[in-house]
Coordinates of N, CA, C and O in Angstrom, one line a residue:
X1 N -154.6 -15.8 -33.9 CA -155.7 -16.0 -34.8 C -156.3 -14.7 -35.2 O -157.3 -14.3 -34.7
X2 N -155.7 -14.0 -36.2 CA -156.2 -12.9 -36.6 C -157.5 -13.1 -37.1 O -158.0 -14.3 -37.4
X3 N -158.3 -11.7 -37.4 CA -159.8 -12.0 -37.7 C -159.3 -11.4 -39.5 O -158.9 -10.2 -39.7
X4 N -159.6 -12.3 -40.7 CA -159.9 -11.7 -41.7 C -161.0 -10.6 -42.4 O -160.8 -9.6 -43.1
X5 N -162.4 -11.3 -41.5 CA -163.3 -10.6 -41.7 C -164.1 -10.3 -40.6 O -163.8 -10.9 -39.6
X6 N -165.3 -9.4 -40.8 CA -166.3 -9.4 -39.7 C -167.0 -10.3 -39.2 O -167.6 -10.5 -38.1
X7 N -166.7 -11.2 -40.7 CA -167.9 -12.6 -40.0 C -166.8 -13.5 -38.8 O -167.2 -13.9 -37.7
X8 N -166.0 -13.6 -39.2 CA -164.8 -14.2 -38.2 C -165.0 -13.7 -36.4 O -164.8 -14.5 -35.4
X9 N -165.3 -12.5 -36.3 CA -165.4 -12.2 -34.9 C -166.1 -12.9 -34.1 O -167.2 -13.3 -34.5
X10 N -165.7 -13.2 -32.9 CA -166.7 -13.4 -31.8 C -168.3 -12.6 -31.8 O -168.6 -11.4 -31.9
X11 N -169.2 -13.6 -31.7 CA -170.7 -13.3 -31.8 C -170.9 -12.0 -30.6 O -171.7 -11.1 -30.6
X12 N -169.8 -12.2 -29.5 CA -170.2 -10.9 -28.6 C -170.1 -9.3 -29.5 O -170.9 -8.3 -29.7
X13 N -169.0 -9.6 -29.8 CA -168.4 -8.4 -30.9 C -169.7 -7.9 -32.3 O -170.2 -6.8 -32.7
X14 N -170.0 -9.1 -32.7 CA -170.7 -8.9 -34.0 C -172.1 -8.4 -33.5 O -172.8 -7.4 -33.8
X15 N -172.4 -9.5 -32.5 CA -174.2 -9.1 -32.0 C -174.3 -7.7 -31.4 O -175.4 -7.2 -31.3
X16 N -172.8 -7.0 -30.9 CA -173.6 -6.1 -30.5 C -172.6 -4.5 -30.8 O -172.8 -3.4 -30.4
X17 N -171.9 -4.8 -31.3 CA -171.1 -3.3 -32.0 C -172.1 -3.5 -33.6 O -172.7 -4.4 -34.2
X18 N -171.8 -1.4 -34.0 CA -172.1 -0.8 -35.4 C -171.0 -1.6 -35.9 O -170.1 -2.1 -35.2
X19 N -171.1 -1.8 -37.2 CA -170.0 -2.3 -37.9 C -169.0 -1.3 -38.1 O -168.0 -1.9 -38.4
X20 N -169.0 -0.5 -38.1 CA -168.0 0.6 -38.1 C -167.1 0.3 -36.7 O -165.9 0.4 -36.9
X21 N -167.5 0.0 -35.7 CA -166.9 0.0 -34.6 C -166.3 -1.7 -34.4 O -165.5 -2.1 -33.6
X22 N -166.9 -2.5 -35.2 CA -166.5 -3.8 -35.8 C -165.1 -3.9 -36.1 O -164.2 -4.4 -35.6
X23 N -165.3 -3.1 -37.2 CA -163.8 -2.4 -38.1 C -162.8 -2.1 -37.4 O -161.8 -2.8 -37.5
X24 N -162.8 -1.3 -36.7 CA -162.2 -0.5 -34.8 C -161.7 -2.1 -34.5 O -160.6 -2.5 -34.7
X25 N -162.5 -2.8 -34.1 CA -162.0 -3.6 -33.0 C -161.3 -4.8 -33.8 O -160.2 -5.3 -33.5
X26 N -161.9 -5.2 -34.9 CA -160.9 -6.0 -35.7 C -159.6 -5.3 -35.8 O -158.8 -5.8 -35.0
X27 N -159.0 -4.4 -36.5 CA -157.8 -4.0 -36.8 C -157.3 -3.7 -35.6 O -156.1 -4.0 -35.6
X28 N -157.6 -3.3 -34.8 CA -157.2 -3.3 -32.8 C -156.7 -4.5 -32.8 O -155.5 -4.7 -33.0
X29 N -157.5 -5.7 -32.7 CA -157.1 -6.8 -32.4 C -156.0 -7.4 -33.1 O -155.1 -7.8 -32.5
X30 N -155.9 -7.6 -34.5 CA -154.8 -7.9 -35.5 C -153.6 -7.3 -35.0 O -152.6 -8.0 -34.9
X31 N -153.6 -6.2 -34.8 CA -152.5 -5.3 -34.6 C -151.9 -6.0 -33.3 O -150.8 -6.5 -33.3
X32 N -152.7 -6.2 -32.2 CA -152.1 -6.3 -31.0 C -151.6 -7.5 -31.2 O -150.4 -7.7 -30.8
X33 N -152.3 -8.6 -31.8 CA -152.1 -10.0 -32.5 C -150.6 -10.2 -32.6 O -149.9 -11.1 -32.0
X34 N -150.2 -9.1 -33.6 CA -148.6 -9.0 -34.1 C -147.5 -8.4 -32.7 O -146.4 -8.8 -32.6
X35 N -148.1 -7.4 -31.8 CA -147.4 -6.9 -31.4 C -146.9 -7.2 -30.1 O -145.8 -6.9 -29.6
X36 N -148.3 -8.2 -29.1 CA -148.1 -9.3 -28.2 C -147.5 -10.9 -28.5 O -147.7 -11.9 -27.8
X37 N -146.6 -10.9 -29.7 CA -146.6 -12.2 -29.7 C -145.7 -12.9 -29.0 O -145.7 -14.1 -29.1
X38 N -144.8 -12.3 -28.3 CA -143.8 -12.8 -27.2 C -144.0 -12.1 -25.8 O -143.9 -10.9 -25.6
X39 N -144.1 -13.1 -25.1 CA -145.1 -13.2 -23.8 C -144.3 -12.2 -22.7 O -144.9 -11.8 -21.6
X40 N -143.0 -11.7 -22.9 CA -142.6 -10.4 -22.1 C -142.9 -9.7 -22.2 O -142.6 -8.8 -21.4
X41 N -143.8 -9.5 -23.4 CA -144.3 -7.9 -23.9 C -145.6 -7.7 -22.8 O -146.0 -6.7 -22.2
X42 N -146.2 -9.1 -22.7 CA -147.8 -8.7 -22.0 C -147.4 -9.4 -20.2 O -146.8 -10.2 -19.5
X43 N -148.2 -8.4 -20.0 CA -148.6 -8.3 -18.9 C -149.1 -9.3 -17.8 O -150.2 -9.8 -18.1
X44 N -148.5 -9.7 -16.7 CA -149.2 -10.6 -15.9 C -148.8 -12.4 -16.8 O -147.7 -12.7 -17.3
X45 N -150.0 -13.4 -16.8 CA -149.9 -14.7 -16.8 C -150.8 -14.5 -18.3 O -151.0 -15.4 -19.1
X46 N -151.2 -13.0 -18.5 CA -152.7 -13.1 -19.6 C -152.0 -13.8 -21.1 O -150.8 -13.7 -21.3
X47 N -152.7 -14.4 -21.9 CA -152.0 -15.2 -23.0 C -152.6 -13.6 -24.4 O -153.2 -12.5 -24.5
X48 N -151.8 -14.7 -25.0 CA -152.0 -13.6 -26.7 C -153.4 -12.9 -26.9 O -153.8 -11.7 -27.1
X49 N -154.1 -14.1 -26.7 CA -155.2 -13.8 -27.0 C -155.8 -12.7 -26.1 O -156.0 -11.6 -26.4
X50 N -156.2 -13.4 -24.7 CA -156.4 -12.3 -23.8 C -156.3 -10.8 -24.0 O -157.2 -10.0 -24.0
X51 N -154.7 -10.5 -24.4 CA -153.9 -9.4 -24.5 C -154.7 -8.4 -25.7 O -154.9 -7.2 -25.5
X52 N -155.1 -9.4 -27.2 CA -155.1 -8.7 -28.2 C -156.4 -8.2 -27.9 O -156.6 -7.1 -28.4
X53 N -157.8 -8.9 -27.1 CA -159.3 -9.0 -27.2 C -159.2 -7.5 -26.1 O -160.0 -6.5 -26.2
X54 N -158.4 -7.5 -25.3 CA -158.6 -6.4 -24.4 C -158.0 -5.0 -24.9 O -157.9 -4.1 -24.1
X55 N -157.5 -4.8 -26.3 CA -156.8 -3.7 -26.6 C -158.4 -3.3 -27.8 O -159.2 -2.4 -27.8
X56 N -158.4 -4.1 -28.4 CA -159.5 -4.3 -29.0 C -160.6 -3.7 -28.2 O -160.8 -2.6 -28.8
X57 N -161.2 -3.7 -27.4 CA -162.1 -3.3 -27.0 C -161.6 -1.5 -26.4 O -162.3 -0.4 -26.6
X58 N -160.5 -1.7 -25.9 CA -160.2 -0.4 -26.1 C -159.9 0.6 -26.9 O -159.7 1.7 -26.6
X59 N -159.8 0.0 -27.9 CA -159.7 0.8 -29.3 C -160.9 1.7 -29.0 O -160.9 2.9 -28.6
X60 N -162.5 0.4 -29.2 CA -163.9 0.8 -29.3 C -164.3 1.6 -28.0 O -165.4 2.3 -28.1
X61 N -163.7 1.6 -27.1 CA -164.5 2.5 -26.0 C -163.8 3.7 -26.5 O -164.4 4.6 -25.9
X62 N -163.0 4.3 -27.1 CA -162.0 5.1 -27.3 C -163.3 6.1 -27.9 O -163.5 7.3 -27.6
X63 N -164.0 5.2 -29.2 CA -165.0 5.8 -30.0 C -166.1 5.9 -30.1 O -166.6 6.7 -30.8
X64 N -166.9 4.7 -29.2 CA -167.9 4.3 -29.2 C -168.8 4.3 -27.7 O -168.0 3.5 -27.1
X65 N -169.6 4.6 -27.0 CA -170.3 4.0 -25.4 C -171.8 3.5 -25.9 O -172.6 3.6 -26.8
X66 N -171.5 2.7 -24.4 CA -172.9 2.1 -24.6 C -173.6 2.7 -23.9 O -173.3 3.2 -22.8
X67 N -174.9 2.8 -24.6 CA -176.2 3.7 -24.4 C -176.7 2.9 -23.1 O -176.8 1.7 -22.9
X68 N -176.9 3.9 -22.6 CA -177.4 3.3 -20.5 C -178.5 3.0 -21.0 O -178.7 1.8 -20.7
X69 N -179.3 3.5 -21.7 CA -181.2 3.3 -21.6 C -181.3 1.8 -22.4 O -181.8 0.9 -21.9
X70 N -180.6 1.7 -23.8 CA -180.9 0.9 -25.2 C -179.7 -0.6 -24.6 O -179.9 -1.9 -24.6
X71 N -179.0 -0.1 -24.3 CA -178.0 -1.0 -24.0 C -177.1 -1.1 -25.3 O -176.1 -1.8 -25.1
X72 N -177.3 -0.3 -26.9 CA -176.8 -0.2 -27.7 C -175.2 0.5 -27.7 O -174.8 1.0 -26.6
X73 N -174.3 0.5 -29.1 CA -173.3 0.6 -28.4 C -173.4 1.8 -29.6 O -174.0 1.6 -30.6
X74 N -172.8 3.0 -29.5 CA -173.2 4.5 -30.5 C -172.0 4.9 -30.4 O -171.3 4.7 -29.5
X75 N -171.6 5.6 -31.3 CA -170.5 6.6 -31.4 C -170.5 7.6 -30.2 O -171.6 7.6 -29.8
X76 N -170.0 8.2 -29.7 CA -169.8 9.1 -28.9 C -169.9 10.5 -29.4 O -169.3 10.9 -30.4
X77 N -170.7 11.1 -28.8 CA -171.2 13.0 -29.0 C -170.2 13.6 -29.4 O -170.5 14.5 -30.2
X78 N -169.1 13.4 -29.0 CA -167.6 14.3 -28.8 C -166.6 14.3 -30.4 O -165.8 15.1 -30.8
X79 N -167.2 13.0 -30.9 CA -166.8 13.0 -31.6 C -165.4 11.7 -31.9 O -165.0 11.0 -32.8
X80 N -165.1 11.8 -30.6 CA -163.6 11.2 -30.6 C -163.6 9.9 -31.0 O -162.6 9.3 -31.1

């Protein structure tokens, strides 16, 4: 179930990433979407979905952390 748009995402995703980092985690997810789709590729018992929501987020930590004080989720100092 790829995500067309931002509105499509899970409310965890939308309520609390920049939309920039929305962007990140959508195209993360689509991609893995395509690239998990036969169950030897992933890991353990985890299903498609599982596989794609957990690359996805690692896209976003890649670029983004969440602020200890705000609980907000910010681009990272470094840049990366």
């Amino acid at each position: 179930m790829p995500y067309d748009s931002r509105k499509e995402l899970p409310d965890s995703v939308k309520d609390n990433l920049p939309e920039q980092a929305q962007d990140i985690y959508r195209a993360a997810f689509n991609s893995a979407w395509q690239q998990y789709a036969d169950p030897e590729d992933r890991r353990g018992d985890e299903s498609r979905e599982e596989t794609a929501h957990q690359v996805a987020w690692s896209a976003v930590k890649r670029r983004y952390e969440k602020d200890e004080e705000s609980g907000r989720w910010k681009k990272k100092a470094d840049g990366s």
